[in-house]
Short mmCIF file of C-alpha atoms in Angstrom, two decimals:
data_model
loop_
_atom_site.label_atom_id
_atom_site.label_comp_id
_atom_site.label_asym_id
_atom_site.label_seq_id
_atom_site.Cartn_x
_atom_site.Cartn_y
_atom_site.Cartn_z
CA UNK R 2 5.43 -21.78 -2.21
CA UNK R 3 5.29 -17.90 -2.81
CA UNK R 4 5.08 -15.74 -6.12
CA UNK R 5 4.98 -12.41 -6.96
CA UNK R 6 2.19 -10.65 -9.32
CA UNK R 7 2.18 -7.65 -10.92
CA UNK R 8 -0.70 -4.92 -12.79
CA UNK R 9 -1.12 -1.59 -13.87
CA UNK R 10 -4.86 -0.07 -13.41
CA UNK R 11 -6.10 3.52 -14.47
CA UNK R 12 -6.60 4.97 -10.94
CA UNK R 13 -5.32 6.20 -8.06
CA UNK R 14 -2.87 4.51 -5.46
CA UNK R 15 -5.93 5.99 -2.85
CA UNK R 16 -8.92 4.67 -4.97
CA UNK R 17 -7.53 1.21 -5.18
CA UNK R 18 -6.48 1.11 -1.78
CA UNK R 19 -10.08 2.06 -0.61
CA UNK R 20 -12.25 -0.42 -3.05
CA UNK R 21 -10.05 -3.02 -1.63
CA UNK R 22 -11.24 -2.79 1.81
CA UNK R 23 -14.77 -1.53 0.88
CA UNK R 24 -17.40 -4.49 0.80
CA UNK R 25 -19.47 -3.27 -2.09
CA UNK R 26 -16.40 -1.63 -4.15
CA UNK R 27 -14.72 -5.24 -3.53
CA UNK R 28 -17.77 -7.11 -4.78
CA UNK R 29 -18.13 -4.59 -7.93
CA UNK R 30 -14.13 -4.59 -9.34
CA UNK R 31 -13.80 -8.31 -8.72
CA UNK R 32 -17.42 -9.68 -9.31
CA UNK R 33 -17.99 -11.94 -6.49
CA UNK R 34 -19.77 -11.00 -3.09
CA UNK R 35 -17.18 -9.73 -0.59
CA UNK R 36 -17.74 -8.72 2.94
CA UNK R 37 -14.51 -6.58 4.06
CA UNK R 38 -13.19 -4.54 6.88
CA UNK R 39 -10.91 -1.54 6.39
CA UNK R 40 -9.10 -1.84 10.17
CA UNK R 41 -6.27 -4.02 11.46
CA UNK R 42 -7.53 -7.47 12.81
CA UNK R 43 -11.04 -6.82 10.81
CA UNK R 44 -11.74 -10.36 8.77
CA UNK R 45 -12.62 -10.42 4.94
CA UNK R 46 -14.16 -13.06 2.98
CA UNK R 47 -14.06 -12.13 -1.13
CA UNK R 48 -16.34 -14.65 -3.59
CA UNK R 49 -19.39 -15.59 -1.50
CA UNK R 50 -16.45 -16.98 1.04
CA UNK R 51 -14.40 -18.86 -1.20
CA UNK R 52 -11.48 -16.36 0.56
CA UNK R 53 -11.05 -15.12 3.32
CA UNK R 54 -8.61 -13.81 6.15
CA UNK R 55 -7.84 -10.88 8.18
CA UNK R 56 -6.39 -7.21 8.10
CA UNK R 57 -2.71 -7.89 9.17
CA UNK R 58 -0.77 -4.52 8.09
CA UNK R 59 -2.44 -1.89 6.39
CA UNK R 60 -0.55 1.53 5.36
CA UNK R 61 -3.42 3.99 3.80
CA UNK R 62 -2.83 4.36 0.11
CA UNK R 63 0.38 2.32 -0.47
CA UNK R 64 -0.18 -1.43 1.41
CA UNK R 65 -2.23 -3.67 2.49
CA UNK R 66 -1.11 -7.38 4.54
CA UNK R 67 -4.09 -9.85 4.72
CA UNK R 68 -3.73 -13.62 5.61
CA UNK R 69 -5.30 -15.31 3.18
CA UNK R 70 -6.86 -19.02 2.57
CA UNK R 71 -9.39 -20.58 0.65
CA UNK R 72 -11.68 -23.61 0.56
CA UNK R 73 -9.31 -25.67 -0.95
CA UNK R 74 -6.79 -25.30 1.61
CA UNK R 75 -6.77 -28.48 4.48
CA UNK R 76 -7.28 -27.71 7.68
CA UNK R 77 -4.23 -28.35 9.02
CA UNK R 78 -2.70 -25.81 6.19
CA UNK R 79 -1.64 -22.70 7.56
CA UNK R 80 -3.40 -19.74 6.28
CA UNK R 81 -1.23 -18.03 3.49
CA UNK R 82 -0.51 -14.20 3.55
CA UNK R 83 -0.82 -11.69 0.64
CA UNK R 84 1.21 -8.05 0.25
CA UNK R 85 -0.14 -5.36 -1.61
CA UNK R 86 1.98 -2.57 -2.47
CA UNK R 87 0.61 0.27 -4.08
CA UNK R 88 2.77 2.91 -6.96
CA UNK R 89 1.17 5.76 -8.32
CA UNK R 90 3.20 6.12 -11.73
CA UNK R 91 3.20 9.50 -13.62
CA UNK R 92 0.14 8.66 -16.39
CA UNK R 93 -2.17 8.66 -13.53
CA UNK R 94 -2.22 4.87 -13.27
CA UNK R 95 -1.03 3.08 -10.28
CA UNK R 96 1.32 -0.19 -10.41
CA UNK R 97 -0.27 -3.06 -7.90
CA UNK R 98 2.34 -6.12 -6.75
CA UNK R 99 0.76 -8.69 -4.97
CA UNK R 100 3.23 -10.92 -3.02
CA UNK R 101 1.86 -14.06 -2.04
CA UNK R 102 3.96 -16.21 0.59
CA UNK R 103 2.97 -19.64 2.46
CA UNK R 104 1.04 -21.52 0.25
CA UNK R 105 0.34 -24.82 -0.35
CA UNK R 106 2.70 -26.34 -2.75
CA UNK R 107 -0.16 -27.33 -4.52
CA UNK R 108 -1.07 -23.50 -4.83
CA UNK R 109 0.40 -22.83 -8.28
CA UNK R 110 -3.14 -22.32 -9.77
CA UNK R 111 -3.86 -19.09 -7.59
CA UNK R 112 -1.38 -17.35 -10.19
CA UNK R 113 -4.29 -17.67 -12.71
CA UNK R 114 -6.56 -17.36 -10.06
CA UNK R 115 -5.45 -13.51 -9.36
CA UNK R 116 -4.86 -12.62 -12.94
CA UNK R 117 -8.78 -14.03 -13.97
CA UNK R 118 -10.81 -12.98 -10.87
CA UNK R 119 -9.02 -9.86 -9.55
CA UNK R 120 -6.82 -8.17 -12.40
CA UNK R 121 -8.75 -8.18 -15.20
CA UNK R 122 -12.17 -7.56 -14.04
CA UNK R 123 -10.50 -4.79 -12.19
CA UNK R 124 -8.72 -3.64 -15.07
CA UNK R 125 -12.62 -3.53 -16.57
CA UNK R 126 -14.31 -1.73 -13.17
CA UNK R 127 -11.51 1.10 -13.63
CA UNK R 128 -12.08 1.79 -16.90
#
């Protein structure tokens, strides 16, 4: 199963781009530990390694392409990938869609999973 997610947060396509692959920005807009890696291959985990993945595709300041899984997935599960595309708009905001492909069918719950543990606390760290 796949959906797509969308938010608007009051900061730059840049800033967002870098507290995603910074471990203690990470940790601070989503509150839960994450240890991350800002280079292509370089593995992530995100709440105290609940998640975690690896760097797939990243373009500096506009997208980011992580594999993704959790501890819910079975191991035989393939891991699931997230897209991250990054739009400054004109009100100095910047519009964030997440695409998230391959997952579990049972994976419907990660739609209220972003929304809860990423988008609004990050919605809160950016003021």
């Amino acid at each position: 199963m796949q959906f797509t997610l969308k938010s608007t947060f009051n900061t730059t396509a840049k800033e967002l781009y870098l507290s995603w692959l910074n471990s203690e920005n990470h940790s601070k807009m989503t509150g839960g530990l994450a240890e991350c890696s800002d280079s292509v291959g370089g593995s992530f985990t995100a709440w105290d390694g609940y998640i975690w993945g690896k760097n797939i595709e990243l373009e500096p300041f506009h997208r980011i392409v992580q594999s993704w899984r959790t501890t819910q997935f079975n191991d035989n599960e393939k891991d699931s990938q997230i897209e991250i595309l990054l739009k400054e708009l004109n009100d100095g905001q910047t519009e964030l869609t997440l695409i998230h492909t391959n997952l579990p069918e049972s994976g419907e719950h990660y739609k209220k999973g972003w929304e809860d543990h990423y988008f609004e606390p990050m919605k809160a760290f950016f003021g």
